[in-house]
Structure formats: structure tokens, C-alpha cells
PDB file of C-alpha atoms in Angstrom:
ATOM      1  CA  ARG D   1     -13.323  15.413 -11.543  1.00 57.00           C
ATOM      2  CA  HIS D   2     -16.345  16.204  -9.167  1.00 75.00           C
ATOM      3  CA  GLN D   3     -15.880  14.849  -5.703  1.00 89.00           C
ATOM      4  CA  TYR D   4     -18.719  12.474  -4.738  1.00 96.00           C
ATOM      5  CA  THR D   5     -20.624  13.455  -1.635  1.00 97.00           C
ATOM      6  CA  PHE D   6     -23.170  11.365   0.284  1.00 98.00           C
ATOM      7  CA  PRO D   7     -26.641  12.387  -0.470  1.00 96.00           C
ATOM      8  CA  ILE D   8     -28.907  14.366   1.836  1.00 95.00           C
ATOM      9  CA  GLN D   9     -32.069  12.335   2.432  1.00 89.00           C
ATOM     10  CA  GLU D  10     -34.801  14.954   2.182  1.00 78.00           C
ATOM     11  CA  GLU D  11     -37.489  12.385   2.978  1.00 81.00           C
ATOM     12  CA  GLY D  12     -35.501  10.975   6.105  1.00 82.00           C
ATOM     13  CA  VAL D  13     -34.994   7.284   6.681  1.00 83.00           C
ATOM     14  CA  PRO D  14     -36.896   5.191   4.136  1.00 84.00           C
ATOM     15  CA  CYS D  15     -39.525   2.902   5.777  1.00 81.00           C
ATOM     16  CA  GLU D  16     -40.353   0.014   3.587  1.00 83.00           C
ATOM     17  CA  ASP D  17     -41.273  -3.674   3.476  1.00 83.00           C
ATOM     18  CA  PHE D  18     -38.789  -6.441   2.442  1.00 82.00           C
ATOM     19  CA  ASN D  19     -38.382  -6.630  -1.480  1.00 82.00           C
ATOM     20  CA  ARG D  20     -35.814  -9.175  -2.772  1.00 80.00           C
ATOM     21  CA  ARG D  21     -35.965  -8.170  -6.403  1.00 88.00           C
ATOM     22  CA  ASN D  22     -35.423  -4.498  -5.934  1.00 91.00           C
ATOM     23  CA  PRO D  23     -34.321  -4.183  -2.356  1.00 92.00           C
ATOM     24  CA  GLU D  24     -35.976  -1.417  -0.317  1.00 90.00           C
ATOM     25  CA  GLY D  25     -35.518  -0.355   3.320  1.00 89.00           C
ATOM     26  CA  VAL D  26     -32.333  -0.032   5.422  1.00 90.00           C
ATOM     27  CA  TYR D  27     -29.266  -2.149   4.558  1.00 92.00           C
ATOM     28  CA  TYR D  28     -26.223  -2.256   6.710  1.00 94.00           C
ATOM     29  CA  VAL D  29     -23.537  -4.143   5.001  1.00 96.00           C
ATOM     30  CA  LYS D  30     -22.011  -5.618   8.098  1.00 95.00           C
ATOM     31  CA  ILE D  31     -18.166  -6.012   7.626  1.00 96.00           C
ATOM     32  CA  PRO D  32     -16.714  -8.352  10.285  1.00 93.00           C
ATOM     33  CA  LYS D  33     -14.370  -6.707  12.858  1.00 92.00           C
ATOM     34  CA  THR D  34     -15.413  -2.986  12.152  1.00 93.00           C
ATOM     35  CA  ASP D  35     -17.165  -2.578  15.590  1.00 87.00           C
ATOM     36  CA  THR D  36     -20.367  -3.927  14.170  1.00 84.00           C
ATOM     37  CA  TYR D  37     -22.222  -4.304  17.391  1.00 79.00           C
ATOM     38  CA  TYR D  38     -22.625  -0.429  17.827  1.00 81.00           C
ATOM     39  CA  TRP D  39     -23.806   0.268  14.125  1.00 87.00           C
ATOM     40  CA  SER D  40     -26.129  -2.756  14.094  1.00 85.00           C
ATOM     41  CA  SER D  41     -27.824  -1.469  17.262  1.00 81.00           C
ATOM     42  CA  ILE D  42     -28.194   2.143  15.656  1.00 82.00           C
ATOM     43  CA  ALA D  43     -29.546   0.585  12.559  1.00 80.00           C
ATOM     44  CA  TYR D  44     -32.221  -1.529  14.287  1.00 79.00           C
ATOM     45  CA  ARG D  45     -33.120   1.082  17.023  1.00 74.00           C
ATOM     46  CA  SER D  46     -32.694   4.482  15.435  1.00 69.00           C
ATOM     47  CA  LEU D  47     -32.982   4.140  11.730  1.00 69.00           C
ATOM     48  CA  GLN D  48     -36.477   2.684  12.078  1.00 62.00           C
ATOM     49  CA  THR D  49     -37.484   5.890  13.942  1.00 57.00           C
ATOM     50  CA  GLY D  50     -40.211   4.180  15.841  1.00 57.00           C
ATOM     51  CA  ARG D  51     -41.874   2.524  12.913  1.00 64.00           C
ATOM     52  CA  GLU D  52     -41.925  -1.123  11.636  1.00 70.00           C
ATOM     53  CA  CYS D  53     -39.558  -0.889   8.776  1.00 80.00           C
ATOM     54  CA  PHE D  54     -37.371  -3.431   7.085  1.00 87.00           C
ATOM     55  CA  VAL D  55     -33.743  -3.292   8.398  1.00 88.00           C
ATOM     56  CA  HIS D  56     -31.056  -5.821   7.256  1.00 90.00           C
ATOM     57  CA  ALA D  57     -27.926  -5.936   9.405  1.00 91.00           C
ATOM     58  CA  GLU D  58     -26.202  -9.108   9.092  1.00 90.00           C
ATOM     59  CA  HIS D  59     -22.713 -10.387   7.929  1.00 93.00           C
ATOM     60  CA  GLU D  60     -23.742 -10.659   4.180  1.00 95.00           C
ATOM     61  CA  ASP D  61     -22.107  -8.964   1.309  1.00 97.00           C
ATOM     62  CA  ALA D  62     -23.815  -6.538  -0.849  1.00 97.00           C
ATOM     63  CA  TYR D  63     -23.666  -8.633  -4.053  1.00 97.00           C
ATOM     64  CA  SER D  64     -25.507 -11.609  -2.325  1.00 95.00           C
ATOM     65  CA  LEU D  65     -28.119  -9.137  -1.187  1.00 95.00           C
ATOM     66  CA  ASN D  66     -28.666  -7.966  -4.756  1.00 95.00           C
ATOM     67  CA  LEU D  67     -28.094  -4.465  -3.655  1.00 96.00           C
ATOM     68  CA  ARG D  68     -27.018  -3.529  -7.079  1.00 95.00           C
ATOM     69  CA  SER D  69     -30.667  -3.640  -7.973  1.00 95.00           C
ATOM     70  CA  ARG D  70     -32.023  -1.810  -4.995  1.00 95.00           C
ATOM     71  CA  ASN D  71     -34.557   1.031  -5.292  1.00 93.00           C
ATOM     72  CA  ASP D  72     -32.468   4.053  -4.610  1.00 92.00           C
ATOM     73  CA  GLU D  73     -35.332   6.286  -3.552  1.00 90.00           C
ATOM     74  CA  LYS D  74     -36.709   3.696  -1.138  1.00 90.00           C
ATOM     75  CA  SER D  75     -33.566   2.369   0.384  1.00 91.00           C
ATOM     76  CA  PHE D  76     -30.547   3.535   2.450  1.00 92.00           C
ATOM     77  CA  MET D  77     -27.371   1.353   2.238  1.00 95.00           C
ATOM     78  CA  PHE D  78     -24.508   2.222   4.704  1.00 95.00           C
ATOM     79  CA  THR D  79     -21.408   0.490   6.089  1.00 96.00           C
ATOM     80  CA  PHE D  80     -18.348   1.257   8.243  1.00 96.00           C
ATOM     81  CA  VAL D  81     -14.696   0.640   7.175  1.00 97.00           C
ATOM     82  CA  ARG D  82     -11.573   0.352   9.066  1.00 97.00           C
ATOM     83  CA  ASN D  83      -7.925   1.373   8.230  1.00 98.00           C
ATOM     84  CA  PRO D  84      -6.690  -1.622   6.274  1.00 98.00           C
ATOM     85  CA  LYS D  85      -3.631  -2.171   8.282  1.00 98.00           C
ATOM     86  CA  ASP D  86      -5.590  -2.123  11.536  1.00 97.00           C
ATOM     87  CA  TYR D  87      -8.194  -4.316   9.912  1.00 97.00           C
ATOM     88  CA  ILE D  88      -5.726  -6.999   9.110  1.00 98.00           C
ATOM     89  CA  LEU D  89      -4.206  -6.933  12.461  1.00 97.00           C
ATOM     90  CA  LYS D  90      -7.539  -6.990  14.361  1.00 95.00           C
ATOM     91  CA  SER D  91      -8.888  -9.793  12.109  1.00 96.00           C
ATOM     92  CA  PHE D  92      -5.740 -11.810  12.334  1.00 97.00           C
ATOM     93  CA  PHE D  93      -5.652 -11.571  16.187  1.00 95.00           C
ATOM     94  CA  TYR D  94      -9.282 -12.411  16.527  1.00 92.00           C
ATOM     95  CA  PHE D  95      -9.652 -15.256  13.989  1.00 93.00           C
ATOM     96  CA  LYS D  96      -6.107 -16.840  14.043  1.00 96.00           C
ATOM     97  CA  VAL D  97      -4.676 -16.029  17.456  1.00 95.00           C
ATOM     98  CA  THR D  98      -7.660 -15.906  19.815  1.00 90.00           C
ATOM     99  CA  LYS D  99      -9.899 -18.547  18.086  1.00 88.00           C
ATOM    100  CA  ASN D 100      -7.299 -20.950  16.573  1.00 92.00           C
ATOM    101  CA  GLY D 101      -4.202 -20.340  19.041  1.00 93.00           C
ATOM    102  CA  GLU D 102      -1.710 -19.528  16.368  1.00 96.00           C
ATOM    103  CA  ARG D 103       1.480 -17.625  17.167  1.00 97.00           C
ATOM    104  CA  PRO D 104       1.400 -13.983  16.064  1.00 97.00           C
ATOM    105  CA  THR D 105       4.641 -13.956  13.826  1.00 97.00           C
ATOM    106  CA  ALA D 106       5.387 -11.538  11.070  1.00 97.00           C
ATOM    107  CA  GLY D 107       5.170 -14.419   8.451  1.00 97.00           C
ATOM    108  CA  ALA D 108       1.736 -15.421   9.793  1.00 97.00           C
ATOM    109  CA  VAL D 109       0.294 -11.746   9.485  1.00 97.00           C
ATOM    110  CA  GLU D 110       1.740 -11.633   5.988  1.00 97.00           C
ATOM    111  CA  GLU D 111       0.221 -14.867   5.091  1.00 97.00           C
ATOM    112  CA  TYR D 112      -3.171 -13.745   6.445  1.00 97.00           C
ATOM    113  CA  SER D 113      -3.026 -10.595   4.634  1.00 97.00           C
ATOM    114  CA  ARG D 114      -2.228 -12.246   1.417  1.00 96.00           C
ATOM    115  CA  ASP D 115      -5.155 -14.705   1.818  1.00 95.00           C
ATOM    116  CA  TYR D 116      -7.687 -12.397   3.143  1.00 94.00           C
ATOM    117  CA  GLY D 117      -6.630  -9.055   1.847  1.00 95.00           C
ATOM    118  CA  ASN D 118      -9.235  -6.765   0.398  1.00 97.00           C
ATOM    119  CA  LYS D 119     -11.857  -8.318   2.702  1.00 97.00           C
ATOM    120  CA  GLN D 120     -13.691  -5.182   3.311  1.00 98.00           C
ATOM    121  CA  SER D 121     -14.196  -4.170  -0.326  1.00 98.00           C
ATOM    122  CA  SER D 122     -15.261  -7.748  -1.221  1.00 97.00           C
ATOM    123  CA  MET D 123     -18.085  -7.386   1.189  1.00 97.00           C
ATOM    124  CA  MET D 124     -18.988  -3.870  -0.204  1.00 98.00           C
ATOM    125  CA  MET D 125     -19.014  -4.511  -3.962  1.00 98.00           C
ATOM    126  CA  GLY D 126     -22.396  -4.465  -5.596  1.00 96.00           C
ATOM    127  CA  LEU D 127     -20.978  -6.336  -8.608  1.00 95.00           C
ATOM    128  CA  ALA D 128     -19.689  -9.804  -8.278  1.00 93.00           C
ATOM    129  CA  ASN D 129     -15.901  -9.149  -7.966  1.00 95.00           C
ATOM    130  CA  GLU D 130     -13.098  -7.005  -8.913  1.00 95.00           C
ATOM    131  CA  ASN D 131     -13.075  -8.299 -12.533  1.00 96.00           C
ATOM    132  CA  ALA D 132     -16.596  -7.143 -13.023  1.00 96.00           C
ATOM    133  CA  TYR D 133     -15.613  -3.568 -12.396  1.00 97.00           C
ATOM    134  CA  LYS D 134     -12.692  -3.970 -14.654  1.00 96.00           C
ATOM    135  CA  ARG D 135     -15.045  -5.094 -17.459  1.00 96.00           C
ATOM    136  CA  LYS D 136     -16.782  -1.815 -17.040  1.00 95.00           C
ATOM    137  CA  GLY D 137     -13.514  -0.049 -17.844  1.00 96.00           C
ATOM    138  CA  LEU D 138     -12.354   0.700 -14.369  1.00 96.00           C
ATOM    139  CA  LYS D 139      -8.740  -0.638 -14.476  1.00 92.00           C
ATOM    140  CA  ARG D 140      -7.099   1.286 -11.448  1.00 97.00           C
ATOM    141  CA  PRO D 141      -7.660   0.229  -7.858  1.00 97.00           C
ATOM    142  CA  SER D 142      -8.570   3.865  -7.118  1.00 97.00           C
ATOM    143  CA  SER D 143     -11.300   4.032  -9.856  1.00 97.00           C
ATOM    144  CA  ILE D 144     -12.729   0.736  -8.565  1.00 97.00           C
ATOM    145  CA  ALA D 145     -12.767   2.112  -5.037  1.00 98.00           C
ATOM    146  CA  LYS D 146     -14.578   5.388  -6.230  1.00 97.00           C
ATOM    147  CA  ALA D 147     -17.209   3.284  -7.970  1.00 97.00           C
ATOM    148  CA  ILE D 148     -17.792   1.073  -4.882  1.00 98.00           C
ATOM    149  CA  VAL D 149     -18.024   4.209  -2.519  1.00 98.00           C
ATOM    150  CA  ALA D 150     -20.552   5.843  -5.010  1.00 97.00           C
ATOM    151  CA  GLU D 151     -22.928   2.905  -4.608  1.00 97.00           C
ATOM    152  CA  TYR D 152     -23.475   3.839  -0.790  1.00 97.00           C
ATOM    153  CA  ASP D 153     -25.684   6.404   0.798  1.00 96.00           C
ATOM    154  CA  PHE D 154     -23.171   6.574   3.654  1.00 97.00           C
ATOM    155  CA  ILE D 155     -19.889   4.894   4.871  1.00 97.00           C
ATOM    156  CA  GLY D 156     -18.476   5.562   8.395  1.00 96.00           C
ATOM    157  CA  LEU D 157     -14.972   5.473   9.534  1.00 97.00           C
ATOM    158  CA  VAL D 158     -14.342   3.312  12.463  1.00 95.00           C
ATOM    159  CA  GLU D 159     -11.411   5.613  13.624  1.00 96.00           C
ATOM    160  CA  LYS D 160     -13.891   8.558  13.675  1.00 96.00           C
ATOM    161  CA  PRO D 161     -17.012   7.125  15.166  1.00 93.00           C
ATOM    162  CA  ASP D 162     -18.344  10.485  16.520  1.00 95.00           C
ATOM    163  CA  GLU D 163     -17.827  12.286  13.402  1.00 97.00           C
ATOM    164  CA  SER D 164     -19.343   9.497  11.309  1.00 96.00           C
ATOM    165  CA  LEU D 165     -22.396   9.219  13.335  1.00 95.00           C
ATOM    166  CA  VAL D 166     -23.072  13.022  13.453  1.00 96.00           C
ATOM    167  CA  LEU D 167     -22.607  13.072   9.609  1.00 97.00           C
ATOM    168  CA  MET D 168     -25.083  10.302   9.299  1.00 94.00           C
ATOM    169  CA  GLN D 169     -27.436  11.967  11.640  1.00 94.00           C
ATOM    170  CA  LEU D 170     -27.327  15.167   9.511  1.00 95.00           C
ATOM    171  CA  LEU D 171     -27.803  13.393   6.320  1.00 95.00           C
ATOM    172  CA  LEU D 172     -30.896  11.667   7.429  1.00 91.00           C
ATOM    173  CA  GLY D 173     -32.475  14.485   9.715  1.00 90.00           C
ATOM    174  CA  LEU D 174     -32.191  12.471  12.796  1.00 90.00           C
ATOM    175  CA  ASP D 175     -32.089  13.816  16.418  1.00 91.00           C
ATOM    176  CA  THR D 176     -29.000  13.538  18.423  1.00 93.00           C
ATOM    177  CA  GLU D 177     -30.831  11.009  20.801  1.00 91.00           C
ATOM    178  CA  ASP D 178     -31.209   8.684  17.701  1.00 88.00           C
ATOM    179  CA  ILE D 179     -27.521   8.149  17.550  1.00 90.00           C
ATOM    180  CA  LEU D 180     -26.624   7.616  21.171  1.00 90.00           C
ATOM    181  CA  TYR D 181     -25.269   4.321  22.395  1.00 86.00           C
ATOM    182  CA  ASN D 182     -23.592   2.747  25.423  1.00 81.00           C
ATOM    183  CA  PRO D 183     -19.935   2.439  24.597  1.00 78.00           C
ATOM    184  CA  SER D 184     -19.058  -0.823  26.274  1.00 71.00           C
ATOM    185  CA  PRO D 185     -15.681  -0.898  28.088  1.00 66.00           C
ATOM    186  CA  HIS D 186     -15.341  -4.482  27.095  1.00 60.00           C
ATOM    187  CA  ALA D 187     -15.804  -4.014  23.260  1.00 63.00           C
ATOM    188  CA  GLY D 188     -13.254  -5.773  21.231  1.00 62.00           C
ATOM    189  CA  THR D 189     -11.751  -7.393  24.414  1.00 63.00           C
ATOM    190  CA  ILE D 190     -14.280 -10.176  25.228  1.00 64.00           C
ATOM    191  CA  SER D 191     -15.935 -12.653  22.941  1.00 64.00           C
ATOM    192  CA  LEU D 192     -18.211 -15.523  23.458  1.00 58.00           C
ATOM    193  CA  TRP D 193     -16.401 -19.036  22.881  1.00 54.00           C
ATOM    194  CA  LYS D 194     -16.814 -20.345  19.440  1.00 55.00           C
ATOM    195  CA  ASP D 195     -18.135 -23.673  20.436  1.00 60.00           C
ATOM    196  CA  ASN D 196     -20.218 -22.715  23.400  1.00 59.00           C
ATOM    197  CA  LYS D 197     -22.098 -19.270  23.643  1.00 58.00           C
ATOM    198  CA  ASP D 198     -22.324 -19.573  27.354  1.00 65.00           C
ATOM    199  CA  VAL D 199     -18.643 -19.366  27.852  1.00 71.00           C
ATOM    200  CA  CYS D 200     -16.643 -16.046  27.501  1.00 77.00           C
ATOM    201  CA  GLU D 201     -13.107 -15.650  26.437  1.00 78.00           C
ATOM    202  CA  GLU D 202     -10.505 -12.904  26.423  1.00 80.00           C
ATOM    203  CA  VAL D 203      -9.568 -11.568  22.948  1.00 85.00           C
ATOM    204  CA  GLN D 204      -5.959 -11.246  22.339  1.00 89.00           C
ATOM    205  CA  LYS D 205      -5.154  -7.489  21.851  1.00 91.00           C
ATOM    206  CA  GLU D 206      -3.610  -6.866  18.347  1.00 95.00           C
ATOM    207  CA  TYR D 207      -0.073  -5.435  17.888  1.00 97.00           C
ATOM    208  CA  VAL D 208       2.436  -5.315  15.230  1.00 98.00           C
ATOM    209  CA  PRO D 209       4.673  -8.407  15.609  1.00 97.00           C
ATOM    210  CA  ASN D 210       8.550  -8.007  15.343  1.00 97.00           C
ATOM    211  CA  GLY D 211       9.413  -7.724  11.713  1.00 96.00           C
ATOM    212  CA  ALA D 212       5.995  -7.184  10.453  1.00 97.00           C
ATOM    213  CA  GLN D 213       6.146  -3.279  10.069  1.00 97.00           C
ATOM    214  CA  GLY D 214       8.258  -3.612   6.981  1.00 97.00           C
ATOM    215  CA  TYR D 215       5.577  -5.636   5.368  1.00 97.00           C
ATOM    216  CA  PHE D 216       2.938  -3.040   6.124  1.00 97.00           C
ATOM    217  CA  ASP D 217       5.284  -0.261   4.659  1.00 97.00           C
ATOM    218  CA  SER D 218       5.764  -2.395   1.538  1.00 97.00           C
ATOM    219  CA  ASN D 219       4.275  -2.331  -2.094  1.00 97.00           C
ATOM    220  CA  GLU D 220       3.345  -6.017  -1.400  1.00 97.00           C
ATOM    221  CA  PHE D 221       0.988  -4.992   1.349  1.00 98.00           C
ATOM    222  CA  TYR D 222      -0.685  -2.426  -1.048  1.00 98.00           C
ATOM    223  CA  ASP D 223      -0.910  -5.074  -3.650  1.00 97.00           C
ATOM    224  CA  HIS D 224      -2.773  -7.296  -1.320  1.00 97.00           C
ATOM    225  CA  ASN D 225      -5.047  -4.650   0.013  1.00 98.00           C
ATOM    226  CA  ASP D 226      -5.090  -2.058  -2.800  1.00 98.00           C
ATOM    227  CA  ILE D 227      -8.843  -1.652  -3.095  1.00 98.00           C
ATOM    228  CA  ASP D 228      -9.336  -1.430   0.591  1.00 98.00           C
ATOM    229  CA  ILE D 229      -6.678   1.075   1.048  1.00 98.00           C
ATOM    230  CA  GLU D 230      -8.118   3.305  -1.890  1.00 98.00           C
ATOM    231  CA  ILE D 231     -11.758   2.935  -0.396  1.00 98.00           C
ATOM    232  CA  HIS D 232     -10.529   4.225   3.113  1.00 98.00           C
ATOM    233  CA  GLN D 233      -8.842   7.241   1.479  1.00 98.00           C
ATOM    234  CA  GLU D 234     -11.870   7.956  -0.729  1.00 98.00           C
ATOM    235  CA  VAL D 235     -14.177   7.791   2.224  1.00 98.00           C
ATOM    236  CA  GLU D 236     -12.122  10.377   4.126  1.00 98.00           C
ATOM    237  CA  ARG D 237     -12.338  12.623   1.029  1.00 97.00           C
ATOM    238  CA  VAL D 238     -16.064  12.142   0.809  1.00 98.00           C
ATOM    239  CA  HIS D 239     -16.502  12.862   4.502  1.00 98.00           C
ATOM    240  CA  GLU D 240     -14.636  16.217   4.161  1.00 97.00           C
ATOM    241  CA  ALA D 241     -16.664  17.150   0.864  1.00 97.00           C
ATOM    242  CA  THR D 242     -19.980  16.140   2.455  1.00 98.00           C
ATOM    243  CA  ILE D 243     -19.345  18.216   5.598  1.00 98.00           C
ATOM    244  CA  GLU D 244     -18.510  21.078   3.379  1.00 97.00           C
ATOM    245  CA  LYS D 245     -21.805  20.645   1.565  1.00 96.00           C
ATOM    246  CA  ILE D 246     -23.801  20.522   4.828  1.00 97.00           C
ATOM    247  CA  GLY D 247     -21.839  23.453   6.329  1.00 97.00           C
ATOM    248  CA  ARG D 248     -19.011  22.969   8.679  1.00 98.00           C
ATOM    249  CA  ASP D 249     -20.314  25.297  11.413  1.00 98.00           C
ATOM    250  CA  LYS D 250     -23.538  23.220  11.447  1.00 98.00           C
ATOM    251  CA  PHE D 251     -21.408  20.084  11.504  1.00 98.00           C
ATOM    252  CA  ASN D 252     -19.221  21.275  14.262  1.00 98.00           C
ATOM    253  CA  GLU D 253     -22.249  22.343  16.379  1.00 98.00           C
ATOM    254  CA  ALA D 254     -24.042  18.986  15.995  1.00 98.00           C
ATOM    255  CA  LEU D 255     -20.740  17.276  16.969  1.00 98.00           C
ATOM    256  CA  ARG D 256     -20.442  19.314  20.152  1.00 98.00           C
ATOM    257  CA  ILE D 257     -24.025  18.506  21.162  1.00 98.00           C
ATOM    258  CA  TYR D 258     -23.492  14.750  20.467  1.00 96.00           C
ATOM    259  CA  ARG D 259     -20.305  14.640  22.438  1.00 97.00           C
ATOM    260  CA  SER D 260     -21.959  16.477  25.399  1.00 97.00           C
ATOM    261  CA  GLU D 261     -24.876  14.062  25.480  1.00 96.00           C
ATOM    262  CA  MET D 262     -22.645  11.080  25.344  1.00 94.00           C
ATOM    263  CA  MET D 263     -20.777  12.351  28.344  1.00 94.00           C
ATOM    264  CA  VAL D 264     -24.210  12.164  30.082  1.00 94.00           C
ATOM    265  CA  VAL D 265     -24.763   8.645  28.703  1.00 91.00           C
ATOM    266  CA  GLU D 266     -21.545   7.458  29.999  1.00 89.00           C
ATOM    267  CA  LYS D 267     -21.935   9.074  33.404  1.00 91.00           C
ATOM    268  CA  GLN D 268     -25.542   8.056  33.919  1.00 91.00           C
ATOM    269  CA  CYS D 269     -26.258   4.976  31.779  1.00 85.00           C
ATOM    270  CA  LEU D 270     -23.017   3.019  31.506  1.00 80.00           C
ATOM    271  CA  PRO D 271     -22.587   2.155  35.228  1.00 81.00           C
ATOM    272  CA  THR D 272     -26.002   0.359  35.178  1.00 82.00           C
ATOM    273  CA  VAL D 273     -25.431  -1.860  32.117  1.00 76.00           C
ATOM    274  CA  GLU D 274     -24.960  -5.532  32.938  1.00 74.00           C
ATOM    275  CA  TYR D 275     -22.610  -7.412  30.612  1.00 69.00           C
ATOM    276  CA  LYS D 276     -22.636 -11.148  29.524  1.00 68.00           C
ATOM    277  CA  CYS D 277     -18.886 -11.244  30.565  1.00 70.00           C
ATOM    278  CA  ASN D 278     -16.524  -9.446  33.052  1.00 60.00           C
ATOM    279  CA  GLU D 279     -13.178  -7.884  32.140  1.00 54.00           C
ATOM    280  CA  ALA D 280     -11.469 -11.143  32.944  1.00 49.00           C
ATOM    281  CA  GLY D 281     -13.528 -12.951  30.237  1.00 48.00           C
ATOM    282  CA  LYS D 282     -15.676 -14.900  32.678  1.00 52.00           C
ATOM    283  CA  ARG D 283     -19.604 -15.058  32.778  1.00 47.00           C
ATOM    284  CA  TRP D 284     -21.028 -13.174  35.679  1.00 42.00           C
TER     285      TRP D 284
END
């Protein structure tokens, strides 16, 4: 079977007005706990390329946004996904441990995974749910995952932010400057308090609780997160195939330039940034 690759946007970033019936413009399907701040910033700042274009970057799933009916020629839909094991741990420690004060036990992690597994794919689906894909003849998780990935113009990998941004840059014909950002040293460690946005709190760092690794290695974990797992693996394959289509030498050179310029950003710009909270989780 032919391997899907992300399309090269010959016309660059689509600049359109809001259209609910047949969505146009830029849509970032913002999956919680996938480093969304960075990708939202790039969507609003860079993908508009200096123009007043419609950009949607909120925590709203693709089905609710009617993206199954989008105008493919006048829209760009993208998202970022995280390794499912890491996603479950990061989400559990943020929502259950940090926000609700629950104890991080193996049983609690397993229960969370059972209740909130396949969260990423549920946000990404253009159709209503998994059964809607099965009614189209897609019975296996891997087949459903391939269909979901093929609905997107681009999907980045949280674990490979540099490679993902450079790949998106080349697909859209952007300049290196368009994808630069300030990598906050507090990202993922500090959060605003749920009941008072003027108060900061330290986010509990995730780890694998004693006894939980066996669950992550089990068939049960796969059953709870099968489509998310298959999507992550498919995106890795699509990245490789798309890089080959663009040209690996061209990609590697763009990646070298990007990393060189990011070193300048971190040296010259990062020290001047004023954050809402300090490293101890307190307001300045």
C-alpha cells in the first residue's frame, strides 16, 4: 500500500475568512498536554504570514469544528501528538495529581488510562467516533489511525519539535524566522491555579509509579489506547516518507539552519523574557 505523505502547499499558507459550513483558513486541533502553547503561538504569529487570516487554535475537537467538510484547497489543518504512554502520564499528573491532589499509584494511573485512553485520537477524528470509521469498513485500529492521519495536512511529534517544525516550514514554504519561538524554561512545570488565574502553582513532574510499568507493557494498555498508539506510529512513518519526498539533504540543511538560529534566540532573547511565574511557582 502506498505510504501517505503530507502535501506540499504550493500556494503557501491559505489566508481566508471564517466559514463554518465549509471551513477555510488555518485550523490547529489543539490536543491538551501536547505543548500546545508553542504550536498555538506559531499558528497565530507565523501561519498568518503578516496578513489578517482566519486561524483557529483552541481546545476543540475536529468533529465539533465540522472539519470533515473543510475546503481542502483553502484550509490547512494540523496538530501535534505525544507518545501515548507519556501522554497518559503527563495528563494524569496534571489533571489528577496537581489539580485534584490524588496520590500517583499504579492503580490510579491504570484507571485514568482506562477512562481517558485514546484521548488524542478522539480530538483528531473528523467523523463522530470510532464506530463511524468502522461503518466505513475500517475495522482494525491501524486502519482507523491511517484514515485519521490522512485527514490532516500536517501532524507534528512532541518528541521531535525541531524536526516537526522544520518539516512544516518546508511544506508551507515558510522562512526559518517564521518558526522560531522562545522555549520557556518553565514550560510544563508551572501552571496558573484552576480557581484563580492570578495564582501560580508548581506542576507535579510525571513519573512511572511503582508497579505501573507492567501495565504500560501489557495488552490491556494497548486495548485502552490502541488508536492513539497506531496514530503515533503512523505519523512517524509519514514524517520519514515526507522527508524523502522533499529531499533528505534539503531537510537536513534546513534543520541545521533552524537549530543554529534557535541557539541565537536562546542566547539573546530568552534572558529578556518576563514570565508570569518564577521557577518556584510564585507570581513575580
